[in-house]
Amino acid sequence: MKKRDRPWIIRTYSGHSSAKDSNALYKANLAKGQTGLSIAFDLPTQTGYDSDHVLSREEVGKVGVPICHLGDMRTLFEGIPLERMNTSMTINATAPWLLALYIALAKEQNIAPGDLRGTVQNDLVKEYLSRGTFIFPPEESLKLMGDVATYCFQNIPKWNPMNVCSYHLQEAGATPVQELAYALATAIAVLDEIQPQVSPEDFPQIVGRISFFLNAGIKFITETCKIRAFVELWDDICLNRYKVEETKFRRFRYGVQVNSLGLTEQQPENNVYRILLELLAVTLSKNARARAVQLPAWNEALGLPRPWDQQWSLRMQQILAYETDLLEFDDLFDGNPEIEKKVEEIKTKALAELKQILTMGGAIKSIEHMKRRLVESNAERIGKIESGETTLVGVNKFVETETSPLVDGKDVFLTTKETAEEVQIASLNEWRNSRDTYAVSKALKDLASAARLGENIMPVSIKAAQAGVTTGEWAQILREIYGNYRGPLGISSTPSNRTEGLDELISEVDRVSDELGTRIKVLIGKPGLDGHSNGAEQIAVRARDIGMKIVYTGIRYTVDEIVDTALDEEVHLIGLSILSGSHLPLVVEAVEKLREKGGGNIPIILGGIIPEEDRDDLLKLGISAIYTPKDYEINTIMRDIIDIVQLHESSKVPSL
């Protein structure tokens, strides 16, 4: 009887409230059969701010665990043996720092860094394109990415120093071809950065440590072919571009989280089937099988999943790996003419896209081009859903439904502790007061010196971690030297050629603008640290296309900055986009600031993942309209904006 293949590493992506709470969650998941950890960090940690920074307000512990210093890292992994763990850290701009904290913790426990296994994502290119947790300009970020890779090769050889992440590209609307091309362009940029720094003998081993983190959508045959195309193209790049002869260093190694973009708020129980089909895309083909898989929970489009919801996704992997006969067979798709035809089609188109990027100077020089292409692709995707060309069961077809017992009642979502931010800040202050201030000062000076001289940032970062430096302090030193970067928006000022179904809206905008004596002007703002800008971008694009003036400057602004911009630009309406769960306090602050500064009559609309129980409170605050993922018809939102502006401008009745 043929020996069964070993299953992939089974993970769930998790972290919330505090290091202590997350530690308890990890231990519970490991006890249930999870075989690796995938750490979700909160937005302040991802963007290099301590928990008491003004931009961190109400974001602490919301979408992951806050890690401000070595003490937090100790708590996070208390009782979890690092030398036996495979730890994935979804961290990018602060990847050198979080890895430094992890190494410092291992040294405290007398664990040799060479025994550590895991991954830091460390992919800043996709942050500029889709996720938004960048800090520094692209060239400086590329240098830090290279620092991590070279340090890991020399000191932590079992660690993956970069997880080229195309996952968020698909979440931002990338086609399979774009996901493939942009990810390969990113890997090439990093390897080109590293190659001159190491010997020709060592370079193939570094190539062998580059891994990928992919997305798998609902068209699971196409997704299977996309991944097989990845395998073949990566082998070709390694062999022909980098002259890597040994097969083991050319293997395409990837982990995956299946698509969250396609999870629906309507009839959310259907998401279980979607997740399973997408899981098959990355497991059925043995020669293109994922090495690690983490699945979203069925209810992530509604709120934060509970441990039970995560367990349901965990069991899905375990049933496929241990109950079915999947792992007993060789590749099921080898020699299939339909599969080979589709793989070649994807490869041909991806190579053309990749060639264009390389001709433009590579991934770092092409960020604005790629961002614009993603916004355009996402607009096309949404347009097909709106028109019905793309079917979403329960959304634009088969919408009749019974009430779901899974989402009724209390405690159907996990909520972060209300005291999490207060407790974290108190702990942070206690940590600062207990440090050796001289050691901290010296560590920060050494960090600044290394950055100015262009030295590898990892050794001084590890010493800074051991001295007690905080996340915000580490990032601030590098901000002062490298600069604080504002990413590309991907939105041109010129309307697109897409006017199908927009004529009526264009006429309405013209009519109301004529009545006002000025063109309708709308500000789209993203307060706080939430970097998920896809929805905000699509609202801005559609509003532009129907003739409104748009004020949209991107992500990561304080409420004060947004309010001041709205008043300076004399906008008719403010649209706030908040997906991190901090909508209530940020909206309260926006309302108060507008009143204080004389803008209380400017209407506000809100978009994001807004639980039903928060709607009444938001409406009582004076919010004119609230939109969630179920509101996929952007033209309907445009009609609402026109009506709200006309009502408020004609009556001048204070809305707030």
XYZ file of C-alpha atoms in Angstrom:
656
model
C 0.000 0.000 0.000
C 1.299 3.455 -0.953
C 2.458 5.532 1.999
C 0.306 8.572 2.630
C 1.915 11.976 2.092
C 2.377 14.168 5.130
C -0.317 16.824 5.433
C 0.432 20.517 5.117
C 0.985 22.674 8.212
C -2.479 23.410 9.595
C -2.918 26.926 10.961
C -5.497 29.516 11.909
C -4.697 33.219 11.620
C -5.399 34.687 15.036
C -4.588 37.166 17.758
C -6.695 39.681 19.664
C -6.962 41.985 22.691
C -3.638 41.274 24.398
C -0.617 38.996 24.428
C -2.114 37.109 27.371
C -5.466 36.501 25.660
C -3.777 35.520 22.396
C -1.479 33.105 24.215
C -4.520 31.332 25.677
C -6.114 31.161 22.211
C -2.957 29.687 20.649
C -2.662 27.015 23.325
C -6.322 26.073 22.845
C -5.906 25.836 19.050
C -2.729 23.744 19.357
C -4.565 21.419 21.719
C -7.245 20.968 19.030
C -4.694 19.710 16.515
C -3.393 22.880 14.890
C 0.215 22.207 13.846
C 1.599 25.744 13.468
C 0.944 29.308 14.562
C -0.063 32.231 12.364
C 0.187 35.482 14.308
C -2.152 38.376 13.601
C -0.753 41.673 14.906
C -2.869 44.733 15.615
C -2.627 47.776 13.360
C -0.386 49.875 15.648
C 2.146 47.035 15.750
C 1.954 46.592 11.979
C 2.485 50.295 11.303
C 5.154 50.983 13.899
C 3.277 52.805 16.654
C 3.163 52.138 20.364
C -0.263 51.531 21.876
C -0.472 55.034 23.353
C 0.152 56.927 20.096
C -2.689 59.197 18.906
C -3.169 57.091 15.755
C -3.421 53.935 17.881
C -6.534 55.202 19.678
C -9.260 52.533 19.642
C -7.137 50.289 17.387
C -5.250 48.442 20.129
C -5.926 44.699 20.013
C -8.721 45.095 17.451
C -7.463 43.100 14.461
C -4.625 41.272 16.175
C -2.339 41.215 19.169
C -0.453 44.342 20.324
C 3.295 43.796 20.689
C 5.155 46.855 21.971
C 8.279 45.273 23.473
C 10.077 42.105 24.499
C 7.821 41.665 27.533
C 4.771 41.395 25.283
C 6.581 38.799 23.177
C 7.403 36.792 26.303
C 3.741 36.756 27.292
C 2.592 35.859 23.782
C 4.674 32.655 23.699
C 4.613 31.708 27.365
C 4.473 27.921 27.654
C 4.849 27.437 23.876
C 8.193 25.810 22.937
C 9.716 27.996 20.224
C 12.198 25.322 19.137
C 9.316 22.941 18.300
C 7.007 25.539 16.773
C 6.580 26.664 13.156
C 5.549 30.302 13.541
C 4.254 32.503 10.757
C 4.204 36.229 11.509
C 2.076 38.321 9.179
C 4.174 41.436 9.507
C 5.761 43.659 6.884
C 6.940 47.216 7.599
C 8.014 46.213 11.103
C 9.138 42.703 10.103
C 12.790 43.297 11.084
C 11.651 44.458 14.506
C 9.190 41.655 15.261
C 11.714 39.074 14.093
C 14.312 40.767 16.328
C 11.948 40.443 19.305
C 11.354 36.754 18.473
C 15.108 36.099 18.261
C 15.724 38.015 21.502
C 13.105 35.849 23.224
C 14.732 32.676 21.884
C 18.112 33.828 23.205
C 16.553 34.455 26.629
C 15.370 30.845 26.614
C 18.796 29.560 25.509
C 17.365 28.418 22.182
C 19.842 28.623 19.337
C 18.491 30.892 16.552
C 19.451 28.147 14.104
C 16.728 25.947 15.609
C 13.947 28.448 14.901
C 11.463 27.604 12.164
C 8.901 29.926 10.675
C 8.257 32.862 8.396
C 8.007 36.622 8.399
C 5.910 37.947 5.546
C 8.285 40.899 4.928
C 6.638 41.917 1.611
C 6.279 45.683 1.402
C 5.419 45.847 -2.297
C 1.957 44.403 -1.757
C 1.490 46.812 1.165
C 1.802 49.752 -1.223
C -0.591 48.045 -3.612
C -3.296 46.646 -1.371
C -2.948 46.294 2.386
C -1.559 49.681 3.391
C 0.672 48.951 6.411
C 3.779 50.483 4.834
C 5.856 53.035 6.746
C 8.952 53.901 4.714
C 9.487 54.758 1.024
C 9.863 51.848 -1.441
C 13.656 51.953 -1.874
C 14.265 51.980 1.876
C 11.703 49.225 2.385
C 13.445 47.082 -0.232
C 16.700 47.553 1.656
C 15.084 46.357 4.921
C 13.558 43.361 3.147
C 17.017 42.442 1.898
C 18.525 42.933 5.373
C 16.134 40.378 6.842
C 16.800 37.859 4.083
C 20.594 38.048 4.302
C 20.576 37.968 8.113
C 18.325 34.919 8.192
C 20.493 33.039 5.720
C 23.573 33.673 7.835
C 22.009 33.130 11.269
C 18.591 31.404 11.058
C 18.907 29.061 8.076
C 15.598 27.246 8.705
C 13.630 30.504 8.740
C 11.795 31.831 5.673
C 12.863 35.501 5.529
C 10.197 36.537 3.068
C 6.736 35.386 2.159
C 6.020 37.066 -1.186
C 2.365 37.797 -0.583
C -0.059 37.872 -3.466
C -2.971 37.128 -1.130
C -3.914 40.773 -0.650
C -3.473 41.475 -4.349
C -6.418 39.201 -5.112
C -8.323 40.806 -2.232
C -7.737 44.136 -4.008
C -9.191 42.766 -7.247
C -6.160 41.217 -8.984
C -6.842 38.709 -11.722
C -4.938 35.386 -11.557
C -2.553 36.783 -14.182
C -1.886 39.959 -12.176
C -1.468 38.030 -8.939
C 1.117 35.803 -10.616
C 3.010 38.576 -12.388
C 3.136 41.047 -9.494
C 4.265 38.412 -6.994
C 7.060 37.200 -9.267
C 8.135 40.811 -9.917
C 8.370 41.346 -6.148
C 10.471 38.215 -5.649
C 12.784 39.302 -8.466
C 13.185 42.768 -6.915
C 14.246 41.286 -3.576
C 16.602 38.701 -5.065
C 18.206 41.362 -7.274
C 18.724 43.434 -4.105
C 20.333 40.526 -2.227
C 22.450 38.955 -4.978
C 25.343 41.483 -4.905
C 25.601 41.154 -1.106
C 26.381 37.424 -0.951
C 28.771 35.024 -2.606
C 27.706 33.151 -5.771
C 28.078 29.907 -3.793
C 25.611 31.034 -1.112
C 23.045 32.728 -3.329
C 21.166 29.564 -4.457
C 20.438 28.721 -0.809
C 18.925 32.177 -0.277
C 16.771 31.670 -3.359
C 15.649 28.390 -1.803
C 14.401 30.184 1.346
C 12.059 32.559 -0.504
C 8.474 31.424 0.000
C 5.120 32.712 -1.200
C 1.727 33.364 0.372
C -1.089 32.948 -2.115
C -4.816 33.401 -2.392
C -7.245 30.868 -3.836
C -10.591 32.063 -5.144
C -13.832 30.276 -5.894
C -12.961 29.335 -9.505
C -10.950 26.492 -8.109
C -9.918 24.880 -11.403
C -8.493 28.194 -12.615
C -6.836 28.680 -9.236
C -5.269 25.213 -9.446
C -3.906 26.125 -12.866
C -2.634 29.465 -11.560
C -0.625 27.684 -8.883
C 0.754 25.122 -11.322
C 1.778 28.086 -13.500
C 3.484 29.620 -10.446
C 5.477 26.400 -9.966
C 6.669 26.305 -13.567
C 7.462 30.008 -13.895
C 9.354 30.125 -10.589
C 11.453 27.149 -11.652
C 12.218 28.909 -14.938
C 13.191 32.190 -13.209
C 15.432 30.422 -10.712
C 17.157 28.372 -13.408
C 17.513 30.896 -16.218
C 17.647 34.284 -14.465
C 19.582 33.270 -11.354
C 21.395 30.130 -12.642
C 20.244 27.999 -9.692
C 21.053 24.460 -10.776
C 19.959 22.379 -7.771
C 16.300 21.395 -7.976
C 15.752 21.626 -4.223
C 16.524 25.368 -4.295
C 14.072 25.947 -7.152
C 11.031 24.464 -5.464
C 8.027 26.745 -5.306
C 7.145 26.762 -1.605
C 3.944 28.483 -0.589
C 1.373 28.865 2.124
C -2.140 30.037 1.524
C -5.205 31.603 3.008
C -8.187 31.119 0.789
C -10.241 34.047 -0.435
C -11.929 36.373 2.051
C -13.066 38.841 -0.622
C -15.766 36.419 -1.775
C -17.226 35.788 1.684
C -20.715 37.236 1.832
C -22.618 38.953 4.589
C -25.830 37.670 3.013
C -26.560 33.990 3.747
C -23.155 33.666 5.469
C -23.583 29.927 6.007
C -22.846 29.531 2.262
C -19.293 30.653 2.990
C -18.510 27.200 4.406
C -18.888 25.692 0.936
C -16.881 28.495 -0.654
C -13.998 27.951 1.769
C -13.983 24.191 1.155
C -13.911 24.547 -2.641
C -11.097 27.062 -2.394
C -9.201 24.708 -0.088
C -9.349 22.056 -2.811
C -7.624 24.426 -5.245
C -4.446 24.358 -3.151
C -4.466 20.695 -2.119
C -5.733 18.568 -5.040
C -2.639 18.972 -7.218
C 0.204 17.190 -5.410
C 2.932 18.894 -7.436
C 1.460 22.307 -6.573
C 0.204 21.609 -3.045
C 0.446 24.253 -0.318
C 2.922 23.656 2.490
C 0.747 25.520 4.981
C -2.929 26.442 4.938
C -4.977 28.817 7.040
C -8.676 29.256 6.397
C -10.947 32.179 7.175
C -14.034 31.521 9.264
C -17.478 31.387 7.702
C -18.630 34.586 9.451
C -15.666 36.919 8.913
C -17.752 39.193 6.690
C -19.928 39.932 9.730
C -17.519 40.233 12.639
C -14.615 38.733 14.562
C -14.850 34.899 14.601
C -15.189 33.083 17.913
C -12.930 30.158 18.853
C -15.762 27.823 17.771
C -15.834 29.429 14.296
C -12.074 29.020 13.961
C -12.416 25.411 15.098
C -14.934 24.770 12.307
C -12.374 25.911 9.723
C -9.669 23.884 11.453
C -11.821 20.744 11.299
C -12.370 21.306 7.573
C -8.628 20.971 6.986
C -8.341 17.976 9.290
C -11.183 16.094 7.602
C -9.604 16.638 4.181
C -6.119 15.668 5.400
C -6.956 12.715 7.660
C -10.337 11.262 6.586
C -10.181 11.436 2.796
C -7.760 9.543 0.554
C -6.367 12.706 -1.042
C -2.841 12.185 0.301
C -2.617 8.627 -1.041
C -2.362 9.588 -4.717
C 0.127 11.156 -7.086
C -0.802 14.348 -8.902
C -4.339 14.068 -10.263
C -3.857 16.671 -13.008
C -0.621 15.635 -14.736
C -1.277 14.979 -18.405
C -4.761 16.515 -18.385
C -5.025 18.498 -21.667
C -7.537 21.022 -20.310
C -5.331 21.759 -17.313
C -2.193 22.054 -19.446
C -3.978 24.397 -21.856
C -5.149 26.682 -19.048
C -1.742 26.668 -17.354
C -0.059 27.732 -20.603
C -2.621 30.487 -21.140
C -2.011 31.906 -17.655
C 1.773 31.616 -18.033
C 1.784 33.432 -21.379
C -0.306 36.331 -20.103
C 1.588 36.553 -16.807
C 4.951 36.611 -18.586
C 3.748 39.500 -20.762
C 2.630 41.412 -17.658
C 5.896 40.607 -15.865
C 7.964 41.718 -18.865
C 6.185 45.080 -18.866
C 6.952 45.576 -15.158
C 10.612 44.653 -15.600
C 10.863 46.985 -18.607
C 9.571 49.803 -16.400
C 12.380 49.175 -13.920
C 10.952 46.378 -11.794
C 8.429 46.151 -8.980
C 9.755 49.088 -6.935
C 9.633 51.468 -9.902
C 6.221 50.175 -11.047
C 4.198 50.544 -7.845
C 1.963 53.328 -9.182
C 1.340 51.398 -12.413
C 0.424 48.197 -10.558
C -1.779 50.066 -8.060
C -3.728 51.717 -10.869
C -4.182 48.362 -12.629
C -5.518 46.777 -9.429
C -8.051 49.568 -8.898
C -9.201 49.146 -12.503
C -9.476 45.347 -12.154
C -11.449 45.690 -8.936
C -13.815 48.166 -10.596
C -14.372 45.673 -13.407
C -14.999 42.856 -10.887
C -17.561 44.918 -8.976
C -19.240 46.027 -12.205
C -19.778 42.398 -13.214
C -21.392 41.624 -9.858
C -23.642 44.677 -10.142
C -24.745 43.724 -13.651
C -25.294 40.066 -12.741
C -22.649 38.848 -15.168
C -20.875 37.327 -12.154
C -23.195 35.303 -9.935
C -22.931 35.521 -6.160
C -25.362 33.095 -4.602
C -27.472 34.833 -1.984
C -26.334 38.266 -3.156
C -27.468 38.876 -6.733
C -29.142 35.502 -7.348
C -31.077 33.004 -5.197
C -31.591 35.679 -2.586
C -34.657 34.105 -0.980
C -33.590 32.642 2.354
C -34.588 31.258 5.679
C -33.336 33.009 8.790
C -29.972 31.567 9.769
C -29.877 30.094 13.279
C -26.101 30.519 13.196
C -26.238 34.313 13.442
C -29.181 34.722 15.810
C -28.873 35.413 19.491
C -26.111 36.766 21.688
C -22.385 36.106 21.598
C -22.313 35.118 17.924
C -19.019 36.991 17.453
C -15.839 37.376 19.415
C -15.445 40.843 20.887
C -12.170 42.305 22.019
C -12.056 43.268 25.659
C -13.195 46.847 26.266
C -10.319 47.346 28.681
C -7.670 45.960 26.285
C -6.304 49.355 25.261
C -6.271 50.743 28.796
C -4.507 47.660 30.178
C -2.000 47.602 27.304
C -1.074 51.272 27.766
C -0.643 50.800 31.525
C 1.614 47.813 30.856
C 3.570 49.820 28.285
C 4.172 52.659 30.762
C 5.275 50.171 33.400
C 7.713 48.651 30.912
C 9.177 52.052 30.025
C 9.621 52.954 33.697
C 11.422 49.687 34.468
C 14.044 49.945 31.707
C 17.688 50.878 31.866
C 17.388 54.274 30.179
C 21.077 54.411 29.288
C 20.891 51.025 27.530
C 17.780 52.107 25.624
C 19.370 55.403 24.578
C 22.524 53.673 23.366
C 20.545 51.043 21.471
C 18.551 53.735 19.657
C 21.714 55.655 18.771
C 23.272 52.466 17.393
C 20.104 51.802 15.396
C 20.180 55.298 13.917
C 23.866 54.982 13.080
C 23.370 51.643 11.319
C 20.459 53.054 9.301
C 22.436 56.127 8.223
C 25.448 54.032 7.227
C 23.341 51.526 5.297
C 24.357 48.602 7.491
C 22.171 45.536 8.006
C 19.452 46.590 10.422
C 18.952 43.190 12.078
C 21.897 42.952 14.538
C 21.258 46.382 16.060
C 17.505 45.678 16.136
C 18.056 42.506 18.170
C 20.224 44.436 20.624
C 17.536 47.130 20.815
C 14.918 44.461 21.569
C 17.084 43.075 24.360
C 17.596 46.588 25.776
C 13.836 47.151 26.030
C 13.208 49.445 23.066
C 9.549 49.645 21.996
C 7.949 49.149 18.604
C 7.144 52.856 18.279
C 10.648 53.920 19.264
C 12.257 51.549 16.743
C 9.994 52.751 13.916
C 10.342 56.432 14.815
C 14.130 56.308 14.498
C 13.785 54.862 11.008
C 11.016 57.334 10.097
C 13.368 60.191 10.924
C 16.061 58.740 8.654
C 14.083 57.128 5.834
C 10.976 59.326 5.822
C 7.279 58.599 6.351
C 5.775 57.494 3.038
C 2.351 58.183 1.555
C 1.412 55.442 -0.892
C -0.074 55.724 -4.395
C -3.866 56.014 -4.644
C -4.337 54.229 -7.957
C -7.031 56.740 -8.939
C -6.466 59.149 -11.803
C -8.325 62.458 -12.044
C -9.596 61.489 -15.487
C -12.952 59.637 -15.587
C -12.852 56.128 -17.022
C -14.496 55.239 -20.326
C -16.993 53.080 -18.473
C -20.335 54.922 -18.721
C -22.713 51.970 -19.089
C -25.609 52.492 -16.702
C -24.176 55.806 -15.455
C -25.940 58.294 -17.764
C -28.820 58.867 -15.338
C -26.452 59.436 -12.423
C -24.286 61.801 -14.464
C -27.377 63.837 -15.317
C -28.438 63.921 -11.659
C -25.013 65.124 -10.542
C -25.116 67.845 -13.203
C -28.620 68.912 -12.166
C -27.880 69.123 -8.437
C -24.521 70.791 -9.068
C -26.282 73.450 -11.160
C -28.748 74.034 -8.319
C -25.893 74.387 -5.824
C -23.926 76.673 -8.102
C -20.886 74.457 -7.654
C -19.895 70.891 -8.443
C -20.832 68.323 -5.774
C -17.678 67.694 -3.744
C -17.228 64.642 -1.518
C -14.378 63.766 0.847
C -13.550 60.089 1.288
C -11.598 59.624 4.527
C -9.956 56.713 6.302
C -9.334 57.659 9.935
C -7.038 55.628 12.155
C -4.711 52.871 10.989
C -7.065 50.747 8.869
C -5.303 50.188 5.542
C -8.051 48.283 3.718
C -8.768 50.950 1.115
C -10.373 48.876 -1.660
C -13.926 49.969 -0.875
C -12.975 53.616 -0.415
C -11.147 53.582 -3.745
C -14.128 52.132 -5.590
C -16.509 54.713 -4.099
C -14.081 57.456 -5.146
C -13.742 56.015 -8.665
C -17.492 55.764 -9.226
C -18.148 59.242 -7.799
C -15.463 60.626 -10.109
C -16.967 58.822 -13.108
C -20.397 60.390 -12.565
C -18.980 63.898 -12.318
C -18.461 64.620 -8.626
C -15.322 66.274 -7.321
C -13.474 63.880 -5.053
C -11.120 64.623 -2.190
C -9.308 61.378 -1.385
C -5.738 61.364 -0.121
C -5.396 57.762 1.029
C -5.073 56.017 4.369
C -3.907 56.646 7.904
C -5.128 60.091 8.895
C -6.212 61.426 12.265
C -9.801 62.577 12.656
C -8.501 66.135 13.105
C -6.713 65.975 9.753
C -9.827 64.667 7.980
C -12.098 67.311 9.534
C -9.667 70.135 8.723
C -9.406 68.939 5.108
C -13.202 68.747 4.784
C -13.562 72.324 6.011
C -10.687 73.669 3.904
C -12.046 71.983 0.769
C -15.640 73.056 1.543
C -17.016 69.608 0.788
C -20.715 68.806 0.699
C -20.401 65.363 2.303
C -17.882 63.245 4.219
C -17.646 59.509 3.618
C -15.734 57.594 6.285
C -14.412 54.080 5.618
C -13.538 52.028 8.727
C -13.089 48.258 8.665
C -11.014 47.686 11.795
C -13.907 47.646 14.293
C -13.129 51.105 15.694
C -16.064 52.819 13.956
C -18.003 53.935 17.046
C -15.266 55.923 18.846
C -13.877 57.352 15.599
C -17.323 58.486 14.433
C -18.025 60.058 17.832
C -14.730 61.934 17.571
C -15.495 63.074 14.005
C -18.919 64.374 15.000
C -17.492 66.259 17.968
C -14.614 67.766 15.973
C -16.939 68.936 13.201
C -19.183 70.651 15.715
C -16.237 72.290 17.462
C -14.882 73.655 14.179
C -18.163 74.867 12.719
C -18.845 72.023 10.309
C -21.726 70.392 12.141
C -24.003 70.715 9.120
C -21.797 68.561 6.870
C -23.463 65.150 6.491
C -21.454 61.995 7.154
C -21.937 58.547 5.640
C -20.103 55.477 6.908
C -18.883 52.278 5.283
C -17.262 49.211 6.829
C -17.940 46.011 8.713
C -20.609 47.485 10.985
C -22.478 45.086 13.307
C -26.246 45.502 13.280
C -26.289 46.334 16.987
C -24.159 49.454 16.338
C -26.437 50.933 13.678
C -28.891 52.640 16.027
C -26.112 54.315 18.007
C -24.498 55.575 14.812
C -27.763 56.895 13.415
C -28.486 58.679 16.703
C -25.138 60.430 16.336
C -26.441 61.870 13.078
C -24.856 59.564 10.504
C -26.893 59.936 7.316
C -26.325 56.446 5.885
C -24.424 53.253 6.767
C -23.082 50.728 4.255
C -21.672 47.256 4.862
C -20.321 44.547 2.506
C -23.877 43.551 1.596
C -24.347 46.926 -0.121
C -22.541 45.907 -3.296
C -24.506 48.155 -5.700
C -22.319 51.256 -5.837
C -24.797 53.105 -8.047
C -27.332 52.906 -5.228
C -24.784 54.480 -2.881
C -24.188 57.226 -5.472
C -27.920 57.985 -5.632
C -28.002 58.201 -1.848
C -25.080 60.648 -1.840
C -26.799 62.874 -4.387
C -30.046 62.845 -2.366
C -28.276 63.506 0.948
C -26.280 66.422 -0.479
C -29.373 67.932 -2.083
C -31.410 67.582 1.120
C -28.775 69.099 3.381
C -27.762 71.900 1.061
C -31.350 72.910 0.357
C -32.537 72.824 3.955
C -29.278 73.599 5.797
C -30.797 71.725 8.738
C -27.869 70.686 10.943
C -27.377 66.979 10.593
C -25.151 66.532 13.619
